[in-house]
Amino acid sequence: MAVKIKTKDGLIDISNGVIATVVGGAATSNYGVVGMASKNAIRDGFDGILNRANYKRGVVVKSENNEITVDVYIIVGYGLKISEVSRNVQSSVKYNLKTQLGIDTKAVNVIVQSVKVLDE
């Protein structure tokens, strides 16, 4: 499924893979986010940090009426305030989707899959 944006010049289709890449980049750029996690860690047999090519495994995009709802699965660093990190992820994801792709987000749901001790 792709997001369709109607402009005066025509129709633009943005795939979920592109949206997942933008969302993953925005989420991992926040302080306290160790990385992206898989939404189906048990089924995928993968409980580690996703690399940039696999961000779509940690993002779920649901679209309706030119607005999308995004679920972001992240790993947070130990000792940090999870609610504050999640709030920062929500605002940066909304901002990046609006500025880079021109997509309005109805909601950004942040799911913390695990907490990891940061190496110093």
PDB file of C-alpha atoms in Angstrom:
ATOM      1  CA  MET A   1       0.000   0.000   0.000  1.00  0.00           C
ATOM      2  CA  ALA A   2       1.250   3.441  -0.825  1.00  0.00           C
ATOM      3  CA  VAL A   3       0.260   6.937   0.186  1.00  0.00           C
ATOM      4  CA  LYS A   4      -1.304   8.893  -2.647  1.00  0.00           C
ATOM      5  CA  ILE A   5      -1.018  12.680  -2.713  1.00  0.00           C
ATOM      6  CA  LYS A   6      -3.035  14.638  -5.240  1.00  0.00           C
ATOM      7  CA  THR A   7      -1.411  17.833  -6.530  1.00  0.00           C
ATOM      8  CA  LYS A   8      -2.396  20.301  -9.226  1.00  0.00           C
ATOM      9  CA  ASP A   9       0.047  18.594 -11.590  1.00  0.00           C
ATOM     10  CA  GLY A  10      -1.037  15.017 -10.942  1.00  0.00           C
ATOM     11  CA  LEU A  11      -0.885  12.132  -8.498  1.00  0.00           C
ATOM     12  CA  ILE A  12       2.139  11.216  -6.378  1.00  0.00           C
ATOM     13  CA  ASP A  13       2.516   7.708  -4.935  1.00  0.00           C
ATOM     14  CA  ILE A  14       4.906   7.328  -2.014  1.00  0.00           C
ATOM     15  CA  SER A  15       5.677   3.723  -1.072  1.00  0.00           C
ATOM     16  CA  ASN A  16       5.731   2.454   2.492  1.00  0.00           C
ATOM     17  CA  GLY A  17       9.427   1.643   2.099  1.00  0.00           C
ATOM     18  CA  VAL A  18      10.233   5.305   1.510  1.00  0.00           C
ATOM     19  CA  ILE A  19       8.092   6.340   4.463  1.00  0.00           C
ATOM     20  CA  ALA A  20       9.787   3.710   6.656  1.00  0.00           C
ATOM     21  CA  THR A  21      13.229   5.006   5.665  1.00  0.00           C
ATOM     22  CA  VAL A  22      12.296   8.589   6.570  1.00  0.00           C
ATOM     23  CA  VAL A  23      10.675   7.471   9.841  1.00  0.00           C
ATOM     24  CA  GLY A  24      13.643   5.264  10.776  1.00  0.00           C
ATOM     25  CA  GLY A  25      16.138   8.017  10.049  1.00  0.00           C
ATOM     26  CA  ALA A  26      14.141  10.523  12.085  1.00  0.00           C
ATOM     27  CA  ALA A  27      13.721   8.115  15.002  1.00  0.00           C
ATOM     28  CA  THR A  28      17.355   7.025  15.225  1.00  0.00           C
ATOM     29  CA  SER A  29      18.648  10.599  15.093  1.00  0.00           C
ATOM     30  CA  ASN A  30      17.185  11.292  18.553  1.00  0.00           C
ATOM     31  CA  TYR A  31      19.311  11.123  21.680  1.00  0.00           C
ATOM     32  CA  GLY A  32      18.486   8.019  23.668  1.00  0.00           C
ATOM     33  CA  VAL A  33      17.411   5.867  20.738  1.00  0.00           C
ATOM     34  CA  VAL A  34      19.899   3.045  20.358  1.00  0.00           C
ATOM     35  CA  GLY A  35      18.272   1.814  17.159  1.00  0.00           C
ATOM     36  CA  MET A  36      15.205   0.410  15.475  1.00  0.00           C
ATOM     37  CA  ALA A  37      13.737  -2.933  16.526  1.00  0.00           C
ATOM     38  CA  SER A  38      11.760  -5.453  14.514  1.00  0.00           C
ATOM     39  CA  LYS A  39       7.995  -5.346  15.062  1.00  0.00           C
ATOM     40  CA  ASN A  40       7.939  -9.163  14.957  1.00  0.00           C
ATOM     41  CA  ALA A  41      11.156  -9.965  16.797  1.00  0.00           C
ATOM     42  CA  ILE A  42      10.093 -13.497  17.720  1.00  0.00           C
ATOM     43  CA  ARG A  43       8.814 -14.408  14.252  1.00  0.00           C
ATOM     44  CA  ASP A  44      11.799 -12.807  12.515  1.00  0.00           C
ATOM     45  CA  GLY A  45      14.187 -14.510  14.923  1.00  0.00           C
ATOM     46  CA  PHE A  46      15.922 -11.200  15.273  1.00  0.00           C
ATOM     47  CA  ASP A  47      16.210  -9.334  18.539  1.00  0.00           C
ATOM     48  CA  GLY A  48      19.006  -6.961  17.616  1.00  0.00           C
ATOM     49  CA  ILE A  49      19.219  -3.515  16.158  1.00  0.00           C
ATOM     50  CA  LEU A  50      18.017  -3.072  12.582  1.00  0.00           C
ATOM     51  CA  ASN A  51      20.334  -1.467  10.068  1.00  0.00           C
ATOM     52  CA  ARG A  52      19.220   1.243   7.673  1.00  0.00           C
ATOM     53  CA  ALA A  53      18.243  -1.211   4.931  1.00  0.00           C
ATOM     54  CA  ASN A  54      15.807  -2.988   7.269  1.00  0.00           C
ATOM     55  CA  TYR A  55      13.995  -0.011   8.800  1.00  0.00           C
ATOM     56  CA  LYS A  56      10.750  -1.183   7.184  1.00  0.00           C
ATOM     57  CA  ARG A  57      10.722  -4.145   9.593  1.00  0.00           C
ATOM     58  CA  GLY A  58      10.427  -1.708  12.505  1.00  0.00           C
ATOM     59  CA  VAL A  59       7.801   0.633  11.050  1.00  0.00           C
ATOM     60  CA  VAL A  60       4.109   0.019  10.389  1.00  0.00           C
ATOM     61  CA  VAL A  61       2.330   2.536   8.145  1.00  0.00           C
ATOM     62  CA  LYS A  62      -1.457   2.766   7.915  1.00  0.00           C
ATOM     63  CA  SER A  63      -2.903   5.357   5.534  1.00  0.00           C
ATOM     64  CA  GLU A  64      -6.349   6.886   5.199  1.00  0.00           C
ATOM     65  CA  ASN A  65      -7.525  10.132   3.588  1.00  0.00           C
ATOM     66  CA  ASN A  66      -4.027  11.528   2.891  1.00  0.00           C
ATOM     67  CA  GLU A  67      -3.130  11.115   6.576  1.00  0.00           C
ATOM     68  CA  ILE A  68      -1.114   8.281   7.993  1.00  0.00           C
ATOM     69  CA  THR A  69      -0.696   6.568  11.314  1.00  0.00           C
ATOM     70  CA  VAL A  70       2.823   5.326  12.008  1.00  0.00           C
ATOM     71  CA  ASP A  71       3.935   2.716  14.545  1.00  0.00           C
ATOM     72  CA  VAL A  72       7.657   2.955  15.338  1.00  0.00           C
ATOM     73  CA  TYR A  73       9.465   0.147  17.181  1.00  0.00           C
ATOM     74  CA  ILE A  74      12.634   1.343  18.933  1.00  0.00           C
ATOM     75  CA  ILE A  75      15.311   0.332  21.418  1.00  0.00           C
ATOM     76  CA  VAL A  76      16.052   2.901  24.138  1.00  0.00           C
ATOM     77  CA  GLY A  77      19.259   3.364  26.108  1.00  0.00           C
ATOM     78  CA  TYR A  78      19.227   2.269  29.743  1.00  0.00           C
ATOM     79  CA  GLY A  79      18.887   5.012  32.351  1.00  0.00           C
ATOM     80  CA  LEU A  80      17.051   7.473  30.130  1.00  0.00           C
ATOM     81  CA  LYS A  81      13.502   8.704  30.607  1.00  0.00           C
ATOM     82  CA  ILE A  82      11.505   6.580  28.161  1.00  0.00           C
ATOM     83  CA  SER A  83       8.573   8.989  27.977  1.00  0.00           C
ATOM     84  CA  GLU A  84      10.833  11.902  27.015  1.00  0.00           C
ATOM     85  CA  VAL A  85      12.702   9.883  24.383  1.00  0.00           C
ATOM     86  CA  SER A  86       9.372   8.702  22.945  1.00  0.00           C
ATOM     87  CA  ARG A  87       7.996  12.251  22.838  1.00  0.00           C
ATOM     88  CA  ASN A  88      11.115  13.427  20.979  1.00  0.00           C
ATOM     89  CA  VAL A  89      10.754  10.566  18.486  1.00  0.00           C
ATOM     90  CA  GLN A  90       7.105  11.466  17.882  1.00  0.00           C
ATOM     91  CA  SER A  91       7.824  15.108  17.157  1.00  0.00           C
ATOM     92  CA  SER A  92      10.849  14.451  14.917  1.00  0.00           C
ATOM     93  CA  VAL A  93       8.987  11.788  12.918  1.00  0.00           C
ATOM     94  CA  LYS A  94       6.028  14.139  12.375  1.00  0.00           C
ATOM     95  CA  TYR A  95       8.343  16.997  11.403  1.00  0.00           C
ATOM     96  CA  ASN A  96      10.409  14.934   8.951  1.00  0.00           C
ATOM     97  CA  LEU A  97       7.376  13.387   7.256  1.00  0.00           C
ATOM     98  CA  LYS A  98       5.835  16.838   6.791  1.00  0.00           C
ATOM     99  CA  THR A  99       8.985  18.589   5.535  1.00  0.00           C
ATOM    100  CA  GLN A 100      10.504  15.801   3.427  1.00  0.00           C
ATOM    101  CA  LEU A 101       7.411  14.092   1.992  1.00  0.00           C
ATOM    102  CA  GLY A 102       4.569  16.553   2.599  1.00  0.00           C
ATOM    103  CA  ILE A 103       2.546  13.961   4.514  1.00  0.00           C
ATOM    104  CA  ASP A 104       0.362  14.853   7.492  1.00  0.00           C
ATOM    105  CA  THR A 105       0.425  12.306  10.287  1.00  0.00           C
ATOM    106  CA  LYS A 106      -2.656  11.516  12.288  1.00  0.00           C
ATOM    107  CA  ALA A 107      -0.638   9.737  14.992  1.00  0.00           C
ATOM    108  CA  VAL A 108       2.870   8.487  15.690  1.00  0.00           C
ATOM    109  CA  ASN A 109       2.837   5.539  18.085  1.00  0.00           C
ATOM    110  CA  VAL A 110       6.190   4.706  19.661  1.00  0.00           C
ATOM    111  CA  ILE A 111       6.634   1.155  20.933  1.00  0.00           C
ATOM    112  CA  VAL A 112       9.743   0.502  23.012  1.00  0.00           C
ATOM    113  CA  GLN A 113      10.755  -3.085  22.272  1.00  0.00           C
ATOM    114  CA  SER A 114      13.703  -3.206  24.652  1.00  0.00           C
ATOM    115  CA  VAL A 115      16.162  -1.231  26.738  1.00  0.00           C
ATOM    116  CA  LYS A 116      19.867  -1.635  26.121  1.00  0.00           C
ATOM    117  CA  VAL A 117      22.815  -0.725  28.309  1.00  0.00           C
ATOM    118  CA  LEU A 118      24.969   1.785  26.468  1.00  0.00           C
ATOM    119  CA  ASP A 119      28.689   1.085  26.214  1.00  0.00           C
ATOM    120  CA  GLU A 120      30.745   3.956  27.489  1.00  0.00           C
TER     121      GLU A 120
END
